[in-house]
Amino acid sequence: VLLALCLLLVAELRTRYPDRSWNASPQPERQLSAARLPRAKDVRGPESPEDEAPDAEDEAPEAEDEAPDAGQSKENGTRSPTNASMPKPKRVVVQAPLPDRCALPKAEHVGGTNPIVIKGNFFYDSVTGKRFFSKGVAYNPRNIKFETQMKGNCTPGEPELHKLDYGEDPIQPSMKSLWMEALNSIANMGANTIRLYNIDPNISHADFMEEAAKLGLYVVVPLTRHDWGYLPAGMPSPSCYTAVIEGYGNVGTNVLTSAKLIAKEFSKYDNTLMFTVANEMTVADSKGWAAFPCVKALTRDIHRYQADCRASMRRVPLLYTDADMGSSLVARYLTCELENEDDAVDAFGLNVYSYCDEQYLDSKGKDNFRY
């Protein structure tokens, strides 16, 4: 009778708790399935085939691990380390090394350039009489924000990258390895003009100008500078041309002296396209464009200097460049002859800004940027 009662009790327990083991041998502690552990990703480049789709193991956890009590162990009620409580390690993506850059072919030498003149509203070749269409880029390799924008280990290539101060001359002979490659690249892409932003008149630029001429490149040369020989946009007229600044001297005297030295050197090169008398004064002018009379004063004085030296100096056209949105009011003022024809600029230009997208994606959505 006692045995029969024991058997009935076991049968009742099996019916009520079918998921429990009633064998006499002890069971090992319940282990997490290997499929439930987050798999550590390999450190790979972005184009690894395994990146195309997630693993099936990551997508479909085993059903036996899905406890109805949100991760509570049935044996002792303690929290078990389920997938929900174990964060997946972050995947590290390493950019694959860029392929070696192919050397650009040597740009063809065209033999030289003819001086360009302005007739009406157009450029003409002074020798052939044909219309001249300028197409080019600005060359201003300052790298003044190199340390803040380039993070990590960045090794310069060939030629070595020079970090220039904002007021430094980028076409000086000591920078020849840098600008030789730049000129070759610019000529190879089909341009015929290059614009500069800061010139030191105490340095010879014969090497740069002669190499540019061989490649058929014309050059737009600035007459004002950043550190010495500048035209202050923030000073209203006439102070922007007559003020004496402590430790610097007379503004007008210094800018005119510097501009004359630059004009004297670059006027002898047939590929000097224009001289820039000022650039985007409206951006820095806090006095409501009150410095533009000083632009006209500098234009007048350089035109007169060119006229006085016409026996030995070519009359290179004078240019003012405005921001890309432009201003018809500024254009009319600077091209207007107020006192006489000398105070009107020969050309009015607009700076065209073009920026690349942050990502360079190909048709498959992959990062395709190289250089």
mmCIF file of C-alpha atoms in Angstrom:
data_model
loop_
_atom_site.group_PDB
_atom_site.id
_atom_site.type_symbol
_atom_site.label_atom_id
_atom_site.label_comp_id
_atom_site.label_asym_id
_atom_site.label_seq_id
_atom_site.Cartn_x
_atom_site.Cartn_y
_atom_site.Cartn_z
ATOM 1 C CA VAL A 1 0.000 0.000 0.000
ATOM 2 C CA LEU A 2 2.815 2.404 0.877
ATOM 3 C CA LEU A 3 4.551 1.689 -2.452
ATOM 4 C CA ALA A 4 1.331 2.304 -4.356
ATOM 5 C CA LEU A 5 0.894 5.673 -2.636
ATOM 6 C CA CYS A 6 4.459 6.674 -3.546
ATOM 7 C CA LEU A 7 3.881 5.785 -7.198
ATOM 8 C CA LEU A 8 0.655 7.799 -7.266
ATOM 9 C CA LEU A 9 2.493 10.802 -5.746
ATOM 10 C CA VAL A 10 5.246 10.654 -8.376
ATOM 11 C CA ALA A 11 2.671 10.428 -11.157
ATOM 12 C CA GLU A 12 0.856 13.497 -9.773
ATOM 13 C CA LEU A 13 4.121 15.475 -9.583
ATOM 14 C CA ARG A 14 5.045 14.526 -13.182
ATOM 15 C CA THR A 15 1.612 15.735 -14.319
ATOM 16 C CA ARG A 16 1.871 19.090 -12.516
ATOM 17 C CA TYR A 17 5.558 19.783 -13.362
ATOM 18 C CA PRO A 18 6.209 18.152 -16.752
ATOM 19 C CA ASP A 19 9.342 20.325 -17.474
ATOM 20 C CA ARG A 20 11.189 19.204 -14.367
ATOM 21 C CA SER A 21 13.587 16.306 -14.425
ATOM 22 C CA TRP A 22 12.600 13.454 -12.025
ATOM 23 C CA ASN A 23 15.562 11.226 -12.641
ATOM 24 C CA ALA A 24 17.509 10.103 -9.642
ATOM 25 C CA SER A 25 20.906 11.357 -11.012
ATOM 26 C CA PRO A 26 21.774 15.045 -10.275
ATOM 27 C CA GLN A 27 21.616 17.465 -13.231
ATOM 28 C CA PRO A 28 24.411 19.917 -14.126
ATOM 29 C CA GLU A 29 23.728 23.620 -13.832
ATOM 30 C CA ARG A 30 21.820 25.025 -16.761
ATOM 31 C CA GLN A 31 24.195 26.678 -19.279
ATOM 32 C CA LEU A 32 23.500 29.424 -21.786
ATOM 33 C CA SER A 33 23.492 28.202 -25.330
ATOM 34 C CA ALA A 34 26.492 29.339 -27.364
ATOM 35 C CA ALA A 35 24.082 30.792 -29.895
ATOM 36 C CA ARG A 36 22.837 33.215 -27.269
ATOM 37 C CA LEU A 37 26.254 34.753 -26.550
ATOM 38 C CA PRO A 38 26.984 37.845 -28.642
ATOM 39 C CA ARG A 39 29.652 36.920 -31.159
ATOM 40 C CA ALA A 40 32.647 39.290 -31.244
ATOM 41 C CA LYS A 41 33.015 40.780 -34.678
ATOM 42 C CA ASP A 42 36.381 40.701 -36.407
ATOM 43 C CA VAL A 43 38.045 44.056 -37.079
ATOM 44 C CA ARG A 44 37.619 44.346 -40.789
ATOM 45 C CA GLY A 45 37.508 46.933 -43.538
ATOM 46 C CA PRO A 46 34.125 48.303 -44.648
ATOM 47 C CA GLU A 47 33.991 46.138 -47.759
ATOM 48 C CA SER A 48 34.073 42.724 -46.009
ATOM 49 C CA PRO A 49 31.404 40.356 -47.416
ATOM 50 C CA GLU A 50 30.292 39.519 -43.878
ATOM 51 C CA ASP A 51 29.093 43.093 -43.463
ATOM 52 C CA GLU A 52 26.395 42.656 -46.048
ATOM 53 C CA ALA A 53 23.908 40.825 -43.762
ATOM 54 C CA PRO A 54 23.720 39.905 -40.053
ATOM 55 C CA ASP A 55 24.418 36.347 -38.928
ATOM 56 C CA ALA A 56 21.442 34.044 -38.572
ATOM 57 C CA GLU A 57 22.654 33.317 -35.071
ATOM 58 C CA ASP A 58 22.354 36.998 -34.203
ATOM 59 C CA GLU A 59 18.868 37.221 -35.652
ATOM 60 C CA ALA A 60 17.239 34.033 -34.234
ATOM 61 C CA PRO A 61 18.003 33.251 -30.560
ATOM 62 C CA GLU A 62 17.045 29.794 -29.373
ATOM 63 C CA ALA A 63 13.511 29.481 -28.057
ATOM 64 C CA GLU A 64 14.564 27.581 -24.945
ATOM 65 C CA ASP A 65 16.273 30.700 -23.624
ATOM 66 C CA GLU A 66 13.216 32.911 -23.830
ATOM 67 C CA ALA A 67 12.084 32.735 -20.206
ATOM 68 C CA PRO A 68 8.628 34.123 -19.427
ATOM 69 C CA ASP A 69 9.916 35.796 -16.272
ATOM 70 C CA ALA A 70 12.222 38.269 -18.110
ATOM 71 C CA GLY A 71 15.497 36.539 -17.424
ATOM 72 C CA GLN A 72 14.787 35.017 -13.949
ATOM 73 C CA SER A 73 16.397 31.637 -13.330
ATOM 74 C CA LYS A 74 13.866 28.881 -12.486
ATOM 75 C CA GLU A 75 16.185 27.241 -9.968
ATOM 76 C CA ASN A 76 17.047 30.050 -7.599
ATOM 77 C CA GLY A 77 15.237 33.183 -8.781
ATOM 78 C CA THR A 78 18.480 35.070 -9.482
ATOM 79 C CA ARG A 79 19.066 37.141 -12.578
ATOM 80 C CA SER A 80 20.671 35.147 -15.344
ATOM 81 C CA PRO A 81 22.961 36.796 -17.911
ATOM 82 C CA THR A 82 20.576 36.743 -20.859
ATOM 83 C CA ASN A 83 21.178 38.513 -24.173
ATOM 84 C CA ALA A 84 19.030 41.441 -22.992
ATOM 85 C CA SER A 85 21.327 42.165 -20.054
ATOM 86 C CA MET A 86 24.644 41.626 -21.908
ATOM 87 C CA PRO A 87 25.346 44.529 -24.317
ATOM 88 C CA LYS A 88 26.870 43.627 -27.624
ATOM 89 C CA PRO A 89 30.428 44.988 -28.046
ATOM 90 C CA LYS A 90 30.664 47.867 -30.484
ATOM 91 C CA ARG A 91 31.895 46.918 -33.921
ATOM 92 C CA VAL A 92 35.145 48.634 -34.869
ATOM 93 C CA VAL A 93 35.462 49.665 -38.503
ATOM 94 C CA VAL A 94 38.896 50.373 -39.900
ATOM 95 C CA GLN A 95 39.167 52.250 -43.182
ATOM 96 C CA ALA A 96 41.058 50.157 -45.680
ATOM 97 C CA PRO A 97 44.291 51.796 -46.893
ATOM 98 C CA LEU A 98 43.902 53.883 -50.012
ATOM 99 C CA PRO A 99 45.599 52.494 -53.101
ATOM 100 C CA ASP A 100 48.800 54.088 -54.250
ATOM 101 C CA ARG A 101 48.089 57.161 -56.306
ATOM 102 C CA CYS A 102 49.070 56.881 -59.926
ATOM 103 C CA ALA A 103 51.487 59.557 -61.035
ATOM 104 C CA LEU A 104 49.895 62.211 -63.211
ATOM 105 C CA PRO A 105 51.258 62.419 -66.727
ATOM 106 C CA LYS A 106 53.516 65.330 -67.422
ATOM 107 C CA ALA A 107 51.384 68.178 -68.709
ATOM 108 C CA GLU A 108 52.188 69.264 -72.227
ATOM 109 C CA HIS A 109 54.156 72.470 -72.606
ATOM 110 C CA VAL A 110 52.406 74.864 -74.955
ATOM 111 C CA GLY A 111 55.436 77.055 -75.454
ATOM 112 C CA GLY A 112 54.168 80.283 -73.899
ATOM 113 C CA THR A 113 51.267 82.701 -73.560
ATOM 114 C CA ASN A 114 50.249 85.959 -75.175
ATOM 115 C CA PRO A 115 49.198 88.988 -73.105
ATOM 116 C CA ILE A 116 45.441 89.282 -72.588
ATOM 117 C CA VAL A 117 43.666 92.620 -73.009
ATOM 118 C CA ILE A 118 40.142 93.844 -72.253
ATOM 119 C CA LYS A 119 37.991 95.298 -75.026
ATOM 120 C CA GLY A 120 34.511 96.302 -73.959
ATOM 121 C CA ASN A 121 33.279 93.524 -71.686
ATOM 122 C CA PHE A 122 35.466 90.717 -73.022
ATOM 123 C CA PHE A 123 38.990 89.319 -72.892
ATOM 124 C CA TYR A 124 41.027 89.047 -76.082
ATOM 125 C CA ASP A 125 44.377 87.585 -77.012
ATOM 126 C CA SER A 126 46.462 90.653 -77.858
ATOM 127 C CA VAL A 127 48.354 88.778 -80.588
ATOM 128 C CA THR A 128 45.762 86.537 -82.281
ATOM 129 C CA GLY A 129 42.772 88.785 -81.592
ATOM 130 C CA LYS A 130 40.700 85.779 -80.500
ATOM 131 C CA ARG A 131 38.315 85.848 -77.535
ATOM 132 C CA PHE A 132 39.865 84.475 -74.364
ATOM 133 C CA PHE A 133 37.810 82.462 -71.919
ATOM 134 C CA SER A 134 39.325 82.044 -68.476
ATOM 135 C CA LYS A 135 38.737 78.779 -66.601
ATOM 136 C CA GLY A 136 40.708 77.897 -63.538
ATOM 137 C CA VAL A 137 41.017 77.555 -59.786
ATOM 138 C CA ALA A 138 42.404 79.371 -56.777
ATOM 139 C CA TYR A 139 45.743 78.202 -55.429
ATOM 140 C CA ASN A 140 45.998 78.888 -51.715
ATOM 141 C CA PRO A 141 47.520 75.914 -49.820
ATOM 142 C CA ARG A 142 47.530 77.488 -46.360
ATOM 143 C CA ASN A 143 46.768 74.444 -44.158
ATOM 144 C CA ILE A 144 46.316 76.848 -41.241
ATOM 145 C CA LYS A 145 43.787 74.477 -39.579
ATOM 146 C CA PHE A 146 45.833 71.347 -40.162
ATOM 147 C CA GLU A 147 46.212 70.425 -36.487
ATOM 148 C CA THR A 148 42.521 70.896 -35.654
ATOM 149 C CA GLN A 149 41.063 69.132 -38.683
ATOM 150 C CA MET A 150 43.500 66.257 -39.106
ATOM 151 C CA LYS A 151 43.165 63.864 -36.159
ATOM 152 C CA GLY A 152 45.315 60.870 -35.396
ATOM 153 C CA ASN A 153 48.431 59.779 -37.218
ATOM 154 C CA CYS A 154 48.578 61.547 -40.563
ATOM 155 C CA THR A 155 51.818 61.112 -42.470
ATOM 156 C CA PRO A 156 52.337 63.573 -45.348
ATOM 157 C CA GLY A 157 52.935 62.138 -48.758
ATOM 158 C CA GLU A 158 55.170 63.243 -51.585
ATOM 159 C CA PRO A 159 55.957 66.058 -51.935
ATOM 160 C CA GLU A 160 55.848 66.760 -48.219
ATOM 161 C CA LEU A 161 52.934 68.927 -47.108
ATOM 162 C CA HIS A 162 54.017 72.390 -46.025
ATOM 163 C CA LYS A 163 52.034 74.100 -43.290
ATOM 164 C CA LEU A 164 51.975 77.778 -44.239
ATOM 165 C CA ASP A 165 50.914 80.757 -42.190
ATOM 166 C CA TYR A 166 48.032 82.704 -43.670
ATOM 167 C CA GLY A 167 50.244 85.571 -44.805
ATOM 168 C CA GLU A 168 52.975 83.408 -46.316
ATOM 169 C CA ASP A 169 53.808 83.382 -50.035
ATOM 170 C CA PRO A 170 52.936 79.920 -51.476
ATOM 171 C CA ILE A 171 54.796 80.341 -54.800
ATOM 172 C CA GLN A 172 58.200 81.247 -53.461
ATOM 173 C CA PRO A 173 61.164 79.226 -54.789
ATOM 174 C CA SER A 174 61.506 77.244 -51.541
ATOM 175 C CA MET A 175 58.029 75.792 -52.193
ATOM 176 C CA LYS A 176 58.872 74.656 -55.714
ATOM 177 C CA SER A 177 58.303 70.935 -55.090
ATOM 178 C CA LEU A 178 54.775 71.775 -53.918
ATOM 179 C CA TRP A 179 53.695 74.220 -56.591
ATOM 180 C CA MET A 180 55.309 72.280 -59.451
ATOM 181 C CA GLU A 181 52.992 69.353 -58.778
ATOM 182 C CA ALA A 182 50.045 71.725 -58.342
ATOM 183 C CA LEU A 183 50.682 73.451 -61.674
ATOM 184 C CA ASN A 184 50.961 70.107 -63.430
ATOM 185 C CA SER A 185 47.668 68.932 -61.899
ATOM 186 C CA ILE A 186 45.859 72.162 -62.787
ATOM 187 C CA ALA A 187 47.090 72.052 -66.386
ATOM 188 C CA ASN A 188 46.161 68.362 -66.681
ATOM 189 C CA MET A 189 42.544 69.042 -65.766
ATOM 190 C CA GLY A 190 42.209 71.544 -68.598
ATOM 191 C CA ALA A 191 42.391 74.847 -66.722
ATOM 192 C CA ASN A 192 44.134 77.898 -68.122
ATOM 193 C CA THR A 193 44.068 80.253 -65.116
ATOM 194 C CA ILE A 194 45.249 80.187 -61.511
ATOM 195 C CA ARG A 195 44.464 82.779 -58.849
ATOM 196 C CA LEU A 196 46.789 83.702 -55.966
ATOM 197 C CA TYR A 197 46.017 85.428 -52.659
ATOM 198 C CA ASN A 198 49.241 86.563 -50.996
ATOM 199 C CA ILE A 199 52.524 87.670 -52.548
ATOM 200 C CA ASP A 200 55.778 88.783 -50.976
ATOM 201 C CA PRO A 201 57.213 91.438 -53.331
ATOM 202 C CA ASN A 202 60.686 90.964 -51.868
ATOM 203 C CA ILE A 203 60.934 87.440 -53.343
ATOM 204 C CA SER A 204 61.451 86.610 -57.010
ATOM 205 C CA HIS A 205 58.627 84.639 -58.614
ATOM 206 C CA ALA A 206 60.286 84.077 -61.977
ATOM 207 C CA ASP A 207 60.414 80.267 -61.604
ATOM 208 C CA PHE A 208 56.702 79.998 -60.885
ATOM 209 C CA MET A 209 55.553 82.381 -63.612
ATOM 210 C CA GLU A 210 57.801 80.849 -66.274
ATOM 211 C CA GLU A 211 56.671 77.311 -65.457
ATOM 212 C CA ALA A 212 53.022 78.433 -65.509
ATOM 213 C CA ALA A 213 53.559 80.059 -68.909
ATOM 214 C CA LYS A 214 55.047 76.860 -70.335
ATOM 215 C CA LEU A 215 51.863 75.060 -69.309
ATOM 216 C CA GLY A 216 49.623 77.750 -70.799
ATOM 217 C CA LEU A 217 48.469 79.010 -67.396
ATOM 218 C CA TYR A 218 47.601 82.653 -66.744
ATOM 219 C CA VAL A 219 47.838 84.052 -63.222
ATOM 220 C CA VAL A 220 45.611 86.480 -61.285
ATOM 221 C CA VAL A 221 47.902 88.286 -58.841
ATOM 222 C CA PRO A 222 46.806 90.132 -55.646
ATOM 223 C CA LEU A 223 48.045 93.652 -54.964
ATOM 224 C CA THR A 224 47.027 93.667 -51.305
ATOM 225 C CA ARG A 225 48.438 91.408 -48.634
ATOM 226 C CA HIS A 226 47.461 89.981 -45.273
ATOM 227 C CA ASP A 227 50.200 91.083 -42.910
ATOM 228 C CA TRP A 228 51.855 94.139 -44.510
ATOM 229 C CA GLY A 229 50.435 96.162 -47.351
ATOM 230 C CA TYR A 230 46.788 95.494 -46.538
ATOM 231 C CA LEU A 231 43.702 97.599 -47.183
ATOM 232 C CA PRO A 232 41.601 97.668 -43.974
ATOM 233 C CA ALA A 233 37.943 96.981 -44.706
ATOM 234 C CA GLY A 234 36.847 97.920 -41.194
ATOM 235 C CA MET A 235 38.012 101.544 -41.428
ATOM 236 C CA PRO A 236 35.713 104.079 -43.073
ATOM 237 C CA SER A 237 37.087 106.333 -45.768
ATOM 238 C CA PRO A 238 39.442 108.186 -45.723
ATOM 239 C CA SER A 239 41.013 106.479 -42.678
ATOM 240 C CA CYS A 240 41.348 103.199 -44.602
ATOM 241 C CA TYR A 241 43.851 104.983 -46.845
ATOM 242 C CA THR A 242 45.322 107.679 -44.600
ATOM 243 C CA ALA A 243 45.344 106.346 -41.011
ATOM 244 C CA VAL A 244 48.612 105.918 -39.150
ATOM 245 C CA ILE A 245 48.672 102.725 -37.089
ATOM 246 C CA GLU A 246 51.133 102.491 -34.231
ATOM 247 C CA GLY A 247 53.904 100.041 -35.014
ATOM 248 C CA TYR A 248 52.789 99.756 -38.648
ATOM 249 C CA GLY A 249 52.808 103.189 -40.211
ATOM 250 C CA ASN A 250 50.586 104.922 -42.735
ATOM 251 C CA VAL A 251 48.038 102.533 -44.195
ATOM 252 C CA GLY A 252 47.826 104.143 -47.608
ATOM 253 C CA THR A 253 51.569 104.555 -47.994
ATOM 254 C CA ASN A 254 52.269 100.938 -47.107
ATOM 255 C CA VAL A 255 49.588 99.389 -49.292
ATOM 256 C CA LEU A 256 50.531 101.565 -52.267
ATOM 257 C CA THR A 257 54.242 100.816 -51.839
ATOM 258 C CA SER A 258 53.597 97.083 -51.648
ATOM 259 C CA ALA A 259 51.168 97.167 -54.588
ATOM 260 C CA LYS A 260 53.643 99.046 -56.780
ATOM 261 C CA LEU A 261 56.388 96.511 -56.068
ATOM 262 C CA ILE A 262 54.055 93.629 -56.995
ATOM 263 C CA ALA A 263 52.849 95.409 -60.140
ATOM 264 C CA LYS A 264 56.417 96.132 -61.211
ATOM 265 C CA GLU A 265 57.497 92.502 -60.957
ATOM 266 C CA PHE A 266 54.462 90.774 -62.444
ATOM 267 C CA SER A 267 53.778 93.232 -65.270
ATOM 268 C CA LYS A 268 56.775 91.847 -67.133
ATOM 269 C CA TYR A 269 55.204 88.392 -67.425
ATOM 270 C CA ASP A 270 52.891 87.918 -70.407
ATOM 271 C CA ASN A 271 50.804 85.394 -68.451
ATOM 272 C CA THR A 272 49.807 87.857 -65.714
ATOM 273 C CA LEU A 273 46.103 88.055 -66.445
ATOM 274 C CA MET A 274 44.938 90.657 -63.884
ATOM 275 C CA PHE A 275 45.818 92.344 -60.609
ATOM 276 C CA THR A 276 43.301 92.097 -57.760
ATOM 277 C CA VAL A 277 43.051 95.458 -55.963
ATOM 278 C CA ALA A 278 40.742 94.152 -53.218
ATOM 279 C CA ASN A 279 38.712 91.090 -52.303
ATOM 280 C CA GLU A 280 35.296 90.757 -50.603
ATOM 281 C CA MET A 281 35.461 93.987 -48.649
ATOM 282 C CA THR A 282 31.785 93.623 -47.702
ATOM 283 C CA VAL A 283 32.539 90.541 -45.594
ATOM 284 C CA ALA A 284 34.800 92.396 -43.142
ATOM 285 C CA ASP A 285 33.405 95.928 -43.498
ATOM 286 C CA SER A 286 31.596 96.722 -40.247
ATOM 287 C CA LYS A 287 31.020 100.359 -41.260
ATOM 288 C CA GLY A 288 28.458 99.753 -43.956
ATOM 289 C CA TRP A 289 30.728 99.509 -46.994
ATOM 290 C CA ALA A 290 32.410 102.755 -45.986
ATOM 291 C CA ALA A 291 35.850 101.522 -47.127
ATOM 292 C CA PHE A 292 35.031 101.281 -50.832
ATOM 293 C CA PRO A 293 36.305 104.817 -51.579
ATOM 294 C CA CYS A 294 39.726 103.466 -50.518
ATOM 295 C CA VAL A 295 39.409 100.694 -53.114
ATOM 296 C CA LYS A 296 38.827 103.351 -55.736
ATOM 297 C CA ALA A 297 41.790 105.346 -54.401
ATOM 298 C CA LEU A 298 44.125 102.368 -54.731
ATOM 299 C CA THR A 299 42.733 101.621 -58.209
ATOM 300 C CA ARG A 300 43.359 105.239 -59.254
ATOM 301 C CA ASP A 301 46.923 105.301 -57.918
ATOM 302 C CA ILE A 302 47.945 101.996 -59.538
ATOM 303 C CA HIS A 303 46.464 103.077 -62.879
ATOM 304 C CA ARG A 304 48.462 106.275 -62.682
ATOM 305 C CA TYR A 305 51.592 104.340 -61.734
ATOM 306 C CA GLN A 306 51.082 102.129 -64.789
ATOM 307 C CA ALA A 307 50.651 105.212 -66.970
ATOM 308 C CA ASP A 308 53.799 106.850 -65.612
ATOM 309 C CA CYS A 309 55.794 103.684 -66.320
ATOM 310 C CA ARG A 310 54.110 102.756 -69.611
ATOM 311 C CA ALA A 311 57.422 102.849 -71.475
ATOM 312 C CA SER A 312 58.631 99.823 -69.499
ATOM 313 C CA MET A 313 55.479 98.406 -67.916
ATOM 314 C CA ARG A 314 52.478 96.671 -69.450
ATOM 315 C CA ARG A 315 49.081 97.965 -68.300
ATOM 316 C CA VAL A 316 47.680 94.824 -66.625
ATOM 317 C CA PRO A 317 43.908 95.098 -65.982
ATOM 318 C CA LEU A 318 42.767 95.758 -62.398
ATOM 319 C CA LEU A 319 40.118 93.520 -60.843
ATOM 320 C CA TYR A 320 37.859 93.711 -57.795
ATOM 321 C CA THR A 321 36.410 90.391 -56.575
ATOM 322 C CA ASP A 322 33.159 90.215 -54.606
ATOM 323 C CA ALA A 323 31.518 87.391 -52.679
ATOM 324 C CA ASP A 324 29.544 84.953 -54.794
ATOM 325 C CA MET A 325 26.179 86.555 -54.036
ATOM 326 C CA GLY A 326 27.558 89.827 -55.414
ATOM 327 C CA SER A 327 26.200 93.336 -55.216
ATOM 328 C CA SER A 328 25.092 95.360 -58.205
ATOM 329 C CA LEU A 329 25.478 98.522 -56.104
ATOM 330 C CA VAL A 330 29.150 97.767 -55.407
ATOM 331 C CA ALA A 331 29.705 96.785 -59.035
ATOM 332 C CA ARG A 332 28.238 100.042 -60.344
ATOM 333 C CA TYR A 333 30.240 102.113 -57.862
ATOM 334 C CA LEU A 334 33.617 100.497 -58.533
ATOM 335 C CA THR A 335 33.220 100.474 -62.332
ATOM 336 C CA CYS A 336 31.971 104.067 -62.405
ATOM 337 C CA GLU A 337 34.392 106.841 -63.387
ATOM 338 C CA LEU A 338 33.935 109.435 -60.640
ATOM 339 C CA GLU A 339 36.894 111.803 -60.872
ATOM 340 C CA ASN A 340 38.341 110.284 -64.065
ATOM 341 C CA GLU A 341 38.792 106.937 -65.796
ATOM 342 C CA ASP A 342 41.663 105.965 -63.501
ATOM 343 C CA ASP A 343 39.468 105.278 -60.461
ATOM 344 C CA ALA A 344 37.297 102.652 -62.201
ATOM 345 C CA VAL A 345 38.319 98.985 -62.052
ATOM 346 C CA ASP A 346 38.798 97.223 -65.372
ATOM 347 C CA ALA A 347 36.901 94.099 -64.282
ATOM 348 C CA PHE A 348 34.438 93.075 -61.584
ATOM 349 C CA GLY A 349 34.505 89.433 -60.526
ATOM 350 C CA LEU A 350 32.561 87.064 -58.314
ATOM 351 C CA ASN A 351 34.147 84.373 -56.177
ATOM 352 C CA VAL A 352 32.461 81.060 -56.911
ATOM 353 C CA TYR A 353 32.495 78.660 -53.971
ATOM 354 C CA SER A 354 32.144 74.931 -54.604
ATOM 355 C CA TYR A 355 32.156 72.371 -51.800
ATOM 356 C CA CYS A 356 32.281 68.587 -51.945
ATOM 357 C CA ASP A 357 29.734 66.496 -50.080
ATOM 358 C CA GLU A 358 30.859 64.923 -46.821
ATOM 359 C CA GLN A 359 30.467 61.487 -48.393
ATOM 360 C CA TYR A 360 31.519 60.331 -51.821
ATOM 361 C CA LEU A 361 29.184 57.457 -52.613
ATOM 362 C CA ASP A 362 29.248 55.332 -55.726
ATOM 363 C CA SER A 363 26.219 53.695 -57.335
ATOM 364 C CA LYS A 364 26.272 50.945 -54.708
ATOM 365 C CA GLY A 365 26.345 53.348 -51.784
ATOM 366 C CA LYS A 366 29.988 52.694 -50.966
ATOM 367 C CA ASP A 367 32.452 55.406 -49.989
ATOM 368 C CA ASN A 368 34.350 55.982 -53.222
ATOM 369 C CA PHE A 369 36.415 59.054 -52.324
ATOM 370 C CA ARG A 370 40.117 58.720 -53.004
ATOM 371 C CA TYR A 371 41.874 62.092 -53.338
#
